[in-house]
Short mmCIF file of C-alpha atoms and ligand atoms in Angstrom, two decimals:
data_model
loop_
_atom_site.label_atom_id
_atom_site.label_comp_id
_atom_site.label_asym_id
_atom_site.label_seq_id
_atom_site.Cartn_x
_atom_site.Cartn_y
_atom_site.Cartn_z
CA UNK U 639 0.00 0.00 0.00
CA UNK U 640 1.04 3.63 -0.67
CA UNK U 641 1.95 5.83 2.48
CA UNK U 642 -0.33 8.72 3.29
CA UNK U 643 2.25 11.09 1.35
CA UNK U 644 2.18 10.04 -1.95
CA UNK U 645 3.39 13.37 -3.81
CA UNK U 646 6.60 13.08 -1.95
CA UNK U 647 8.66 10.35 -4.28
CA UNK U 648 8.90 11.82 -8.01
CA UNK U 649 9.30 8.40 -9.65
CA UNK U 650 12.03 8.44 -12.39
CA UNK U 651 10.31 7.43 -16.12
CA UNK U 652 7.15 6.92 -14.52
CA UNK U 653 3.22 8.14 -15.35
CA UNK U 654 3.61 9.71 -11.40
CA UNK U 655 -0.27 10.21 -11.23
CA UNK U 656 -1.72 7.68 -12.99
CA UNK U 657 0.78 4.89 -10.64
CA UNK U 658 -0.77 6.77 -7.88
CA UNK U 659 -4.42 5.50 -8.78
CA UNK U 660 -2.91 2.09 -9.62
CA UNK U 661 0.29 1.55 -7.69
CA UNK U 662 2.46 -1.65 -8.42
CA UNK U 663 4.84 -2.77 -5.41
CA UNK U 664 6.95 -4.99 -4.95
CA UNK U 665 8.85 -5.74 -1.27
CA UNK U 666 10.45 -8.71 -1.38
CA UNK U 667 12.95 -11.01 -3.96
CA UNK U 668 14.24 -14.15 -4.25
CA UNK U 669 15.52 -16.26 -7.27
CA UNK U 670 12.96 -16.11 -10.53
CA UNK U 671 10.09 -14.39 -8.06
CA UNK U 672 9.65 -11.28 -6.46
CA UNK U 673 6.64 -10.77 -3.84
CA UNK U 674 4.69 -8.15 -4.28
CA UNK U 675 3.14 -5.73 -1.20
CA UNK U 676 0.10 -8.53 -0.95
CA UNK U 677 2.42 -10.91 -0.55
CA UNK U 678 1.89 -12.59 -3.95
CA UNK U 679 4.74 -13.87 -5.94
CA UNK U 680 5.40 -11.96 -9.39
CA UNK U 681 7.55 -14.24 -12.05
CA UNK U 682 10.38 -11.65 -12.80
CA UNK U 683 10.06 -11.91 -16.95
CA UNK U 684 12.54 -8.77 -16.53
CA UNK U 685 15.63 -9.53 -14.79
CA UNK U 686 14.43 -6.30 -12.44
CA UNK U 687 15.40 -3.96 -15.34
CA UNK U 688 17.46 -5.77 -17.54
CA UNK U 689 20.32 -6.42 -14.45
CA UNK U 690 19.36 -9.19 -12.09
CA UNK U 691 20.91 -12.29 -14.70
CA UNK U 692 21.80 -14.26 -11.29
CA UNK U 693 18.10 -14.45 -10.24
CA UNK U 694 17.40 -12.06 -6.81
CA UNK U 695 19.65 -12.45 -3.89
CA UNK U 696 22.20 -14.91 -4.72
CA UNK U 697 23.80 -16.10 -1.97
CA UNK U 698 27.08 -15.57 -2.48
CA UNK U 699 26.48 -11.53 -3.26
CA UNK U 700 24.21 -11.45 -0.39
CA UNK U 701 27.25 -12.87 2.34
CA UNK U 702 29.94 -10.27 0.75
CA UNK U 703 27.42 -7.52 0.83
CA UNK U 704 27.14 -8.72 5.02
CA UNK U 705 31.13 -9.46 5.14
CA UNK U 706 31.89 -6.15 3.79
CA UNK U 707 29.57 -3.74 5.55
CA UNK U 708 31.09 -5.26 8.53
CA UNK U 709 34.73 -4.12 7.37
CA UNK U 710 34.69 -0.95 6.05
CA UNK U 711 31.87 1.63 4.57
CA UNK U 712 33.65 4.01 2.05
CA UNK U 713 37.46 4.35 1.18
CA UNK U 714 38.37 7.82 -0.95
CA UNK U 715 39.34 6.25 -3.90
CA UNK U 716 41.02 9.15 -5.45
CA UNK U 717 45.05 8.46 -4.83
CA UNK U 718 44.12 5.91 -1.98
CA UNK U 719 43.42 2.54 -3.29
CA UNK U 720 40.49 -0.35 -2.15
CA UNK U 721 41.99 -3.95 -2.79
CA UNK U 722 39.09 -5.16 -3.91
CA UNK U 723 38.39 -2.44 -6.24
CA UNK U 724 41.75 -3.62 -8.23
CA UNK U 725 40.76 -7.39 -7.90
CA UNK U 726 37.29 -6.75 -9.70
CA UNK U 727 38.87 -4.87 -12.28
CA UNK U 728 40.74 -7.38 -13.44
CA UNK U 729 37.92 -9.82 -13.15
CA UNK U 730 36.08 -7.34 -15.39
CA UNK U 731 38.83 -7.31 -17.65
CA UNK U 732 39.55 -10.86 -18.27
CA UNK U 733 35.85 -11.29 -18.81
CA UNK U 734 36.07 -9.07 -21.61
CA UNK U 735 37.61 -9.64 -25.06
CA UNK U 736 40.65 -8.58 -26.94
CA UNK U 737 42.89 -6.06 -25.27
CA UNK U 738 39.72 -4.79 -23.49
CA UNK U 739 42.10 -4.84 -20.03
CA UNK U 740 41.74 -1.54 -17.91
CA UNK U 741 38.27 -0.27 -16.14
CA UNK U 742 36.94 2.36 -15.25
CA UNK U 743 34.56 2.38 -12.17
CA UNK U 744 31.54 4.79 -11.92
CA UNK U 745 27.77 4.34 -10.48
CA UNK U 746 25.50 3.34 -13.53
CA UNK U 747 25.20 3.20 -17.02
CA UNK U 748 24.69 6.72 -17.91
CA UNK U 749 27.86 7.73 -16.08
CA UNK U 750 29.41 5.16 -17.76
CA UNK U 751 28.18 6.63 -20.94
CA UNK U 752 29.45 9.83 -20.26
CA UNK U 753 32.68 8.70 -19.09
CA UNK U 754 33.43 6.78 -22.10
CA UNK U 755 32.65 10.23 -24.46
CA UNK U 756 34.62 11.73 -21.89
CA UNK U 757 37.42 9.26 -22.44
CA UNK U 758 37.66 9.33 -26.01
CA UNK U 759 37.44 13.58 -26.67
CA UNK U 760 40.27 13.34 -24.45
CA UNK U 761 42.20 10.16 -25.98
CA UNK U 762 42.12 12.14 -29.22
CA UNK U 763 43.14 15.10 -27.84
CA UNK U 764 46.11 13.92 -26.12
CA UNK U 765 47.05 12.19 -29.10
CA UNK U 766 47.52 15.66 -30.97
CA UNK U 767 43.82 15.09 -32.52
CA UNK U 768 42.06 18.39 -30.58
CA UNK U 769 40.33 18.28 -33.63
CA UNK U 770 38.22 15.51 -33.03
CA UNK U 771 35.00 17.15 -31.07
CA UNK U 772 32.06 15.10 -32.94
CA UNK U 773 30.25 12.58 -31.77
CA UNK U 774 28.03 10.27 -33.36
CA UNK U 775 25.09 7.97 -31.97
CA UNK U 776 22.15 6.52 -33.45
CA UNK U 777 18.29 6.95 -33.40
CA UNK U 778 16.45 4.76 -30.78
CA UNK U 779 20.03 4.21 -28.62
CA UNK U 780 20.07 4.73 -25.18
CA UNK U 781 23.00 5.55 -23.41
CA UNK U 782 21.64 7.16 -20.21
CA UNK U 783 20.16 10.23 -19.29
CA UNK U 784 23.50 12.09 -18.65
CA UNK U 785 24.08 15.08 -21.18
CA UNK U 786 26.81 13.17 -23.15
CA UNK U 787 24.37 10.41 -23.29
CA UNK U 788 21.12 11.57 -23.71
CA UNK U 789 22.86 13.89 -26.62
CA UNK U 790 24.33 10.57 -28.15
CA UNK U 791 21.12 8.85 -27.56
CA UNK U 792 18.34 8.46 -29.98
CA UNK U 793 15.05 8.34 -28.36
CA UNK U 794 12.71 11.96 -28.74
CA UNK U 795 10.92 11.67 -26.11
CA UNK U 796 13.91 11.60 -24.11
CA UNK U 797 15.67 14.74 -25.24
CA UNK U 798 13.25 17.22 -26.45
CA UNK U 799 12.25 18.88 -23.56
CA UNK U 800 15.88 19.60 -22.34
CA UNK U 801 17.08 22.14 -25.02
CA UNK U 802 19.75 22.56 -27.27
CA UNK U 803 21.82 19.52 -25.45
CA UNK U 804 25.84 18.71 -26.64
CA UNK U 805 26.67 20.60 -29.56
CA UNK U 806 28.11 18.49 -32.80
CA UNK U 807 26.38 15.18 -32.45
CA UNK U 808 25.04 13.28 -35.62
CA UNK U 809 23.07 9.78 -35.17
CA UNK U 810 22.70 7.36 -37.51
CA UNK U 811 19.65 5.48 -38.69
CA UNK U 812 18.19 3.14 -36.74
CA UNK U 813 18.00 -0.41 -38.51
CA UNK U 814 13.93 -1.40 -37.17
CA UNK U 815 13.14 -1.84 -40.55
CA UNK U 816 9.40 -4.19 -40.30
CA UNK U 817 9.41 -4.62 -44.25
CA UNK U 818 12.34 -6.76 -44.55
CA UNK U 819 13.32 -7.94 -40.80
CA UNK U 820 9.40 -8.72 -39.60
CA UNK U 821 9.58 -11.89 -36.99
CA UNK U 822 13.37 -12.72 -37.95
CA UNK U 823 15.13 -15.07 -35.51
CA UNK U 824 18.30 -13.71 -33.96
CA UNK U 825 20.19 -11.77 -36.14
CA UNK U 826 17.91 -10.05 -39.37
CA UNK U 827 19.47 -11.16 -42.66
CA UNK U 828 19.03 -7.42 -43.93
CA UNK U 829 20.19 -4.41 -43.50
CA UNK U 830 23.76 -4.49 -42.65
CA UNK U 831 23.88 -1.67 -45.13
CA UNK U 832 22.79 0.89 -42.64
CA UNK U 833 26.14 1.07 -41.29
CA UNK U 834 27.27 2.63 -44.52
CA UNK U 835 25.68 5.85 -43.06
CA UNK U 836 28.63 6.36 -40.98
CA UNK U 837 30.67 6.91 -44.73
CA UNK U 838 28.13 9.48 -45.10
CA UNK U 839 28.55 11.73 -41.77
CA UNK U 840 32.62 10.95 -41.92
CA UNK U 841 32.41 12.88 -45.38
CA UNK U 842 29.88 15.51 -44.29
CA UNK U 843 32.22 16.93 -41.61
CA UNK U 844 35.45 15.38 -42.47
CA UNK U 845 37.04 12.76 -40.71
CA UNK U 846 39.68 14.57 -38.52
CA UNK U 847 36.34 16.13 -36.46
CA UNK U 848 35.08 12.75 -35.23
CA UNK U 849 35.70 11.58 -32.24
CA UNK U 850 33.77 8.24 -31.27
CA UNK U 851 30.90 6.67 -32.76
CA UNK U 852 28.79 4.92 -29.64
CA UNK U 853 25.95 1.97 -30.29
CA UNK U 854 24.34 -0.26 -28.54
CA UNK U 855 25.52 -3.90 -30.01
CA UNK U 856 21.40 -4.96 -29.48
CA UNK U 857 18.90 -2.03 -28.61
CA UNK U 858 17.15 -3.41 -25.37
CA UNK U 859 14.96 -0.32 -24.24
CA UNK U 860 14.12 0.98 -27.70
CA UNK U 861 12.75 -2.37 -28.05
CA UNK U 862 14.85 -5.11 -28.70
CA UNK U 863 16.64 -4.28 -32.16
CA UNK U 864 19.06 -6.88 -33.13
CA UNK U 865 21.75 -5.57 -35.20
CA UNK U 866 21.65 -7.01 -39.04
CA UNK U 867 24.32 -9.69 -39.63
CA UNK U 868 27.26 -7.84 -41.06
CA UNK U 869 26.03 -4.29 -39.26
CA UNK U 870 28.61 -4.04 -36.60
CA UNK U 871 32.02 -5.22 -38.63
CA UNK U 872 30.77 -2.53 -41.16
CA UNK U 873 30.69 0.30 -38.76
CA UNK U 874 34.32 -1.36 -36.92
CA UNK U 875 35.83 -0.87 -40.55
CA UNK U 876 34.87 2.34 -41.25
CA UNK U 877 35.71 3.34 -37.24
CA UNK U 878 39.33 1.50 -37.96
CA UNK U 879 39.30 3.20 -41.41
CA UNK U 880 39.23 6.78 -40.17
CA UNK U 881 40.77 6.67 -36.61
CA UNK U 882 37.58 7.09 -34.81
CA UNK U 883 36.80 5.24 -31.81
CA UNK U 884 33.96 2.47 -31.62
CA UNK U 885 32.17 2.64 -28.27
CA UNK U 886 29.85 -0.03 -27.53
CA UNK U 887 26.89 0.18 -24.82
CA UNK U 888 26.44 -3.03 -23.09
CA UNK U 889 24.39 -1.84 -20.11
CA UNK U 890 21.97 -3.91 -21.36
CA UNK U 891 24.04 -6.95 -23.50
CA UNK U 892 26.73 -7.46 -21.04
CA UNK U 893 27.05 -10.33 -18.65
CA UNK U 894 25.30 -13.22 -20.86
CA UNK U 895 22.30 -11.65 -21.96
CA UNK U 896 23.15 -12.91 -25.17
CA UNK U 897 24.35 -16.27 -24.13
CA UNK U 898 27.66 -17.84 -24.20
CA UNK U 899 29.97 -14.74 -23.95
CA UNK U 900 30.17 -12.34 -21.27
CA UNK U 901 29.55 -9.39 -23.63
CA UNK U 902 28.13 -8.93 -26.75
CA UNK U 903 31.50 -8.10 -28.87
CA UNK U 904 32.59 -11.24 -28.33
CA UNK U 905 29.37 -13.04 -29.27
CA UNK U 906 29.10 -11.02 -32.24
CA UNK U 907 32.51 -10.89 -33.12
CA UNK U 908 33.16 -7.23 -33.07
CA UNK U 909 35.57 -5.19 -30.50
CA UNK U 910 35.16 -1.61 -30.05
CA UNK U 911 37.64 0.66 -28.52
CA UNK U 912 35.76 1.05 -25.03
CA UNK U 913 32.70 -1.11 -23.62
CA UNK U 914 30.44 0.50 -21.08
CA UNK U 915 28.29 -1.22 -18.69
CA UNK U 916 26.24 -1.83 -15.62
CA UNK U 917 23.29 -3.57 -14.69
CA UNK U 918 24.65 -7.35 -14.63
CA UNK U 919 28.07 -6.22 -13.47
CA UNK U 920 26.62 -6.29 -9.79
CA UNK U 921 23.78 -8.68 -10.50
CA UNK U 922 21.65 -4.88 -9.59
CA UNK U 923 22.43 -5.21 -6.55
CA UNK U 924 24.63 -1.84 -5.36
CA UNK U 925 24.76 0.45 -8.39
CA UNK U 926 27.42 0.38 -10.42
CA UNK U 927 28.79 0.99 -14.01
CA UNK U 928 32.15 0.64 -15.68
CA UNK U 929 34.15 1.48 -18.71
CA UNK U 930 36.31 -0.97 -20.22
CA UNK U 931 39.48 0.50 -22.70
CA UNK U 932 41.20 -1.11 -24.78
CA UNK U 933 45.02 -0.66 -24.30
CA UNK U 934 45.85 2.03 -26.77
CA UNK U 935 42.96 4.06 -25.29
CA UNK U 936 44.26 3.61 -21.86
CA UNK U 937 48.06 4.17 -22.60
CA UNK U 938 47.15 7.43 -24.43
CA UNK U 939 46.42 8.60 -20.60
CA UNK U 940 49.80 7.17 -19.50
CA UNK U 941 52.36 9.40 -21.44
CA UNK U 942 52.15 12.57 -19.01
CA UNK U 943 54.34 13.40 -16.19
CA UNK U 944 54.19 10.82 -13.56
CA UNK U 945 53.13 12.72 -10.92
CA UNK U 946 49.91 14.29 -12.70
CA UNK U 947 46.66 13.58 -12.13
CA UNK U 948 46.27 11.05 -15.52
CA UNK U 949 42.68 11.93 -16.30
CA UNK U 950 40.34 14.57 -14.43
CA UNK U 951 37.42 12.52 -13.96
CA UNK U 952 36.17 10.49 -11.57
CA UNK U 953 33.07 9.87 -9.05
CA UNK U 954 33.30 9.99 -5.03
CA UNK U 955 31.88 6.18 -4.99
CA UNK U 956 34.00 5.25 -8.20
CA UNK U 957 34.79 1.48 -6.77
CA UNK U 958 32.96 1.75 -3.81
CA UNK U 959 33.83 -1.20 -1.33
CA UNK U 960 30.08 -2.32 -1.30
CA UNK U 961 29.89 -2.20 -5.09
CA UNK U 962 33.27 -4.06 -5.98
CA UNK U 963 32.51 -5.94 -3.24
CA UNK U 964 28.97 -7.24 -5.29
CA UNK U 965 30.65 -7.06 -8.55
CA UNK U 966 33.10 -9.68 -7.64
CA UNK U 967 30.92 -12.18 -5.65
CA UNK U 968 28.08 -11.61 -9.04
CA UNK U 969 31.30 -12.83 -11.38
CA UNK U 970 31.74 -15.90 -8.93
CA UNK U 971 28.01 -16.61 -9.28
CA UNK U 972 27.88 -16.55 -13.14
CA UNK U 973 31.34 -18.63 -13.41
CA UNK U 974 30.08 -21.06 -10.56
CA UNK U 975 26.94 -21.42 -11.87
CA UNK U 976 28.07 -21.55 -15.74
CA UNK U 977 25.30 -19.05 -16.02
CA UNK U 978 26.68 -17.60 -19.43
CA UNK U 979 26.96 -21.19 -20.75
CA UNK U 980 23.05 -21.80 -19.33
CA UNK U 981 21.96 -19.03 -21.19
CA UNK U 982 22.90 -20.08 -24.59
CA UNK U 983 21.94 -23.42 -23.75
CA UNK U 984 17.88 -22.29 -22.82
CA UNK U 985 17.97 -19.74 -25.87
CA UNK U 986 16.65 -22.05 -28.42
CA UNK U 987 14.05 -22.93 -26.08
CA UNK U 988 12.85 -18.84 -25.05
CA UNK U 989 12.94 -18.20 -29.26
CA UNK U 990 10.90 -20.92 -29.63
CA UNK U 991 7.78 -19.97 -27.00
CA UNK U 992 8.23 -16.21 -28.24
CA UNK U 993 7.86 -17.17 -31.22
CA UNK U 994 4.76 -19.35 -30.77
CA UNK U 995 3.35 -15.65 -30.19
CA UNK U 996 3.22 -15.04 -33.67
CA UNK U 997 -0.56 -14.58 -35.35
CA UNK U 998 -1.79 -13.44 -32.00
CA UNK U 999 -4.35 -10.49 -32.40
CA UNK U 1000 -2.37 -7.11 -32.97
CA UNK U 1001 1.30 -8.63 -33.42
CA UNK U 1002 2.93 -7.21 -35.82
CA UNK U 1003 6.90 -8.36 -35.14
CA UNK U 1004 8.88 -10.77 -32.72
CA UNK U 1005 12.42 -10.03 -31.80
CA UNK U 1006 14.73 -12.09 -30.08
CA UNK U 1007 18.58 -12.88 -29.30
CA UNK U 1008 20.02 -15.01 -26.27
CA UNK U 1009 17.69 -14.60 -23.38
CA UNK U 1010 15.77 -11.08 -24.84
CA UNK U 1011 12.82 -10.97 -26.96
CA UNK U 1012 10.73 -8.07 -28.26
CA UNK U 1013 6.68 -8.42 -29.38
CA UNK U 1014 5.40 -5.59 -31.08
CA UNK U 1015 2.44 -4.97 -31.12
CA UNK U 1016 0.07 -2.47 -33.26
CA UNK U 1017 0.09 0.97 -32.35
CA UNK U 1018 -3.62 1.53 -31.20
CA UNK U 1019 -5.62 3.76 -34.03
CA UNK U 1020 -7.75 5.71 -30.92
CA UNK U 1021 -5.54 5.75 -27.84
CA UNK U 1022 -5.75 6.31 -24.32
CA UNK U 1023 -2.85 4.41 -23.88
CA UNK U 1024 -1.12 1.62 -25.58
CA UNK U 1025 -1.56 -1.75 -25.76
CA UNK U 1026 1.56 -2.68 -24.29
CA UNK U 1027 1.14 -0.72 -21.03
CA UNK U 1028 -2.20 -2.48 -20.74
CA UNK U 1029 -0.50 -5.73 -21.31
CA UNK U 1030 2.41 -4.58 -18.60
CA UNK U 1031 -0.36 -3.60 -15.88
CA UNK U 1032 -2.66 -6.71 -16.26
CA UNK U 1033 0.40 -9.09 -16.20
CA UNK U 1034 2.12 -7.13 -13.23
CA UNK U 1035 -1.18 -8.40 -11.23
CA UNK U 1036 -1.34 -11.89 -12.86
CA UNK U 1037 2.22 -12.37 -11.12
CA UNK U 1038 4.69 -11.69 -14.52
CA UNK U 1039 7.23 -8.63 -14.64
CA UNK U 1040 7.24 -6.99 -18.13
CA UNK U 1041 8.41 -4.22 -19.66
CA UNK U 1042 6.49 -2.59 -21.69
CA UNK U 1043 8.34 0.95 -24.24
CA UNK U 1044 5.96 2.30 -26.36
CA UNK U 1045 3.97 -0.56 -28.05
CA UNK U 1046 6.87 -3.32 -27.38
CA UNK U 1047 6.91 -5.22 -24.57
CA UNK U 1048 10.19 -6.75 -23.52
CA UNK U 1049 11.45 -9.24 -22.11
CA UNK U 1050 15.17 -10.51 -20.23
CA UNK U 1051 14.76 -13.07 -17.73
CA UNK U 1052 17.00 -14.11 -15.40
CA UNK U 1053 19.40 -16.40 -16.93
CA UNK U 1054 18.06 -18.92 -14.35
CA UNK U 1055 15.06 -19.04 -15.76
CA UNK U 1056 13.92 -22.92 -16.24
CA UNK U 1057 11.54 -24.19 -18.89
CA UNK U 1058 8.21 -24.36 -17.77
CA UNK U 1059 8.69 -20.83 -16.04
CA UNK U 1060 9.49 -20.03 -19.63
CA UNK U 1061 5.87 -21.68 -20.52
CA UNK U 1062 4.35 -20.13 -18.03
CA UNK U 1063 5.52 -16.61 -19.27
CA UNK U 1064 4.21 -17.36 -22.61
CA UNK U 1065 1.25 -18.84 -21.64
CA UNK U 1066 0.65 -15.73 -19.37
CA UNK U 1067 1.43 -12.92 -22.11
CA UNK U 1068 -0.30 -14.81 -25.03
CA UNK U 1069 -3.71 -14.80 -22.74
CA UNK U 1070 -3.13 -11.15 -22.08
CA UNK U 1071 -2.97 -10.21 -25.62
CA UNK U 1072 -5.58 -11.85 -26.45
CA UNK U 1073 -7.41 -9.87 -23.81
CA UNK U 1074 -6.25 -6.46 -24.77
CA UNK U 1075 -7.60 -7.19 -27.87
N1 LIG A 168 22.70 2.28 -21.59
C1 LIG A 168 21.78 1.34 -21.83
C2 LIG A 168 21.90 0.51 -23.05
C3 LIG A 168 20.75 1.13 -20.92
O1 LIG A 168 19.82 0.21 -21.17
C4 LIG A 168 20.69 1.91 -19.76
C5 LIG A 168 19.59 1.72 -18.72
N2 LIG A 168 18.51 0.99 -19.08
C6 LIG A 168 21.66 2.88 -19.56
C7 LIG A 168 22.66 3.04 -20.50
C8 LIG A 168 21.62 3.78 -18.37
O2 LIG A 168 21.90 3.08 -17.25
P1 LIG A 168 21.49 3.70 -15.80
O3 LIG A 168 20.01 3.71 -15.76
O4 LIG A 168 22.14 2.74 -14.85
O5 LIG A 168 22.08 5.04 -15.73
#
């Protein structure tokens, strides 16, 4: 139940007065379920948002969290070092591909967003490149709701009401393209071609003015776009090709989502220059984001004097005992519990009960890659509302977590998620769309 005060808490990307006519609340988590403020148990179809891949409360994070609180609280991590913040760094950074190897600790994705633009305007600059000021992102990314982000990012609704935002930004298209990719499986077949846009902004401004291009490797929040097969080595070339940094997003794709790999450059075969991300890094459970640099981007920082400050940037809880603390007890739970590995395995199984979605009254595309899946569903004609919310709200009571953006609902389970609660969250969202109907 909602307290007496209900004006107090101005909910972040939330409908504040029509949740306060129809609150949703949850108290309570453990494994797939969390327990709403009845006390009933709601299947989490969502991974929280996109972060919880260990299921709620694994044990292991849950004992560090206790160990650690009982140690220390906070340790000023600017010139004073936290051994574990060093230790989960290079957890991080054997988890991720290539020469990926030095991180970056900040508090949640969008920092992490703006820290990585942050990091390459400066890597350029340092190199002798001052030049290199423009960014580019893409329509219907999401990096965050930072400036550098929400500049980068390419969602309307998100930036229009905030003004002029970073100057020198170009996106490139989006590749939701319903004519050609409609109910593909994994990656689309078309439209790898996009990517050539990038040609077309490097020769509208010249190349020696870009700085970083930033994607997402798989949209989540804009609603599950999978990039075309081919789309990401196209925009690495022409990165490689003209000295501009790749930056990939993996808020969202990192830590299995996709199955097998840790992140999504290695499942897709692509490395950027830097990888943000968040979420799954801590399982959700103390925020925390990070990016990851490849070693030419990080030695570009190491060729000042020795005794200056190599890069003026940095939060007060950057590695933050209880966060690294979580992080590295979250990366025992995934290796101990071959969670990456499970994830693949289940995958065929999740594509195949999205999937049986398909011909259900007002679906008009199915998404889906590792353990996330999209359904689209038609944008309502006379609307107080769309279908999807409707969809969210009615499951949310029936005991399923959704996520609902626009007309798509999503969905990222835990990567514990076992087969018939896999049925049962089909069987669930099928009825309901039949009922919105
Ligand atoms: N990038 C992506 C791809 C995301 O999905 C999100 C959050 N959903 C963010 C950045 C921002 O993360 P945070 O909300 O932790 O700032």
């Amino acid at each position: 139940m909602l307290s007496t005060n209900q004006d107090a808490y101005f909910m972040p990307f939330t409908a504040n007065r029509q949740f306060r006519k129809t609150p949703r609340m949850l108290v309570g988590a453990d494994g797939m379920y969390y327990t709403d403020d009845a006390g009933n148990q709601v299947l989490d179809g969502c991974a929280g948002l996109w972060c919880v891949n260990a299921g709620h409360r694994p044990r292991r994070v849950v004992e560090a969290l206790h160990k650690v609180v009982d140690t220390v609280d906070f340790v000023p991590n600017f010139q004073i070092g936290y051994p574990l913040a060093f230790e989960a760094a290079s957890r991080v950074a054997a988890l991720a591909p290539g020469d990926l190897n030095h991180v970056f600790f900040c508090n949640s994705g969008s920092e992490a967003g703006d820290t990585a633009l942050k990091i390459a305007l400066a890597y350029h600059r340092l190199r002798g490149e001052g030049s290199r000021t423009r960014l580019i992102g893409r329509e219907r990314s999401y990096h965050g709701v930072g400036f550098g982000g929400m500049s980068v990012g390419g969602i309307g609704s998100n930036r229009k009401i905030y003004g002029p935002l970073l100057p020198g930004v170009d996106h490139l298209p989006h590749t939701h393209d319903l004519s050609r990719n409609a109910f593909s499986r994994g990656q689309p077949e078309f439209g790898a071609e996009y990517a050539d846009a990038l040609e077309r902004i490097v020769a509208l401004h010249d190349p020696s003015t870009i700085a970083a291009v930033i994607v997402e490797p798989m949209s989540g929040s804009t609603g599950v776009l999978v990039p075309p097969v081919g789309y990401l080595q196209r925009l690495r070339e022409i990165c490689t090709k003209y000295g501009i940094l790749l930056i990939f997003d993996e808020v969202i794709t990192g830590f299995g989502r996709l199955g097998g790999s840790c992140f999504a450059a290695e499942s897709l075969g692509v490395i950027p220059d830097i990888i943000t991300c968040a979420k799954g890094l801590t399982n959700g459970t103390v925020p925390m984001g990070a990016a990851i640099l490849r070693d030419h981007v990080f030695e570009a920082f190491m060729q000042g004097p020795e005794n200056g400050i190599d890069i003026p940037h940095g939060y007060t809880y950057s590695g933050h005992p209880l966060a690294v603390a979580a992080c590295l007890a979250t990366l025992d739970t995934y290796r101990e519990e071959n969670l990456f590995e499970r994830a693949a395995e289940i995958a065929p199984y999740f594509e195949e009960a999205v999937h049986s979605l398909n011909g259900l009254p007002h679906v008009v595309d199915i998404r889906n890659i590792g353990l996330v899946a999209g359904v689209e569903l038609e944008p309502r004609a006379v609307a107080p509302g769309t279908r999807a919310y409707d969809v969210f709200h009615r499951a949310f009571h029936e005991g399923l977590l959704l996520r609902y953006t626009g007309d798509i609902i999503a969905l990222s389970p835990p990567l514990i998620i076992t087969k018939s609660q896999i049925d049962e969250t089909f069987e669930k969202l099928g009825k309901l769309i039949r009922e919105v109907a």
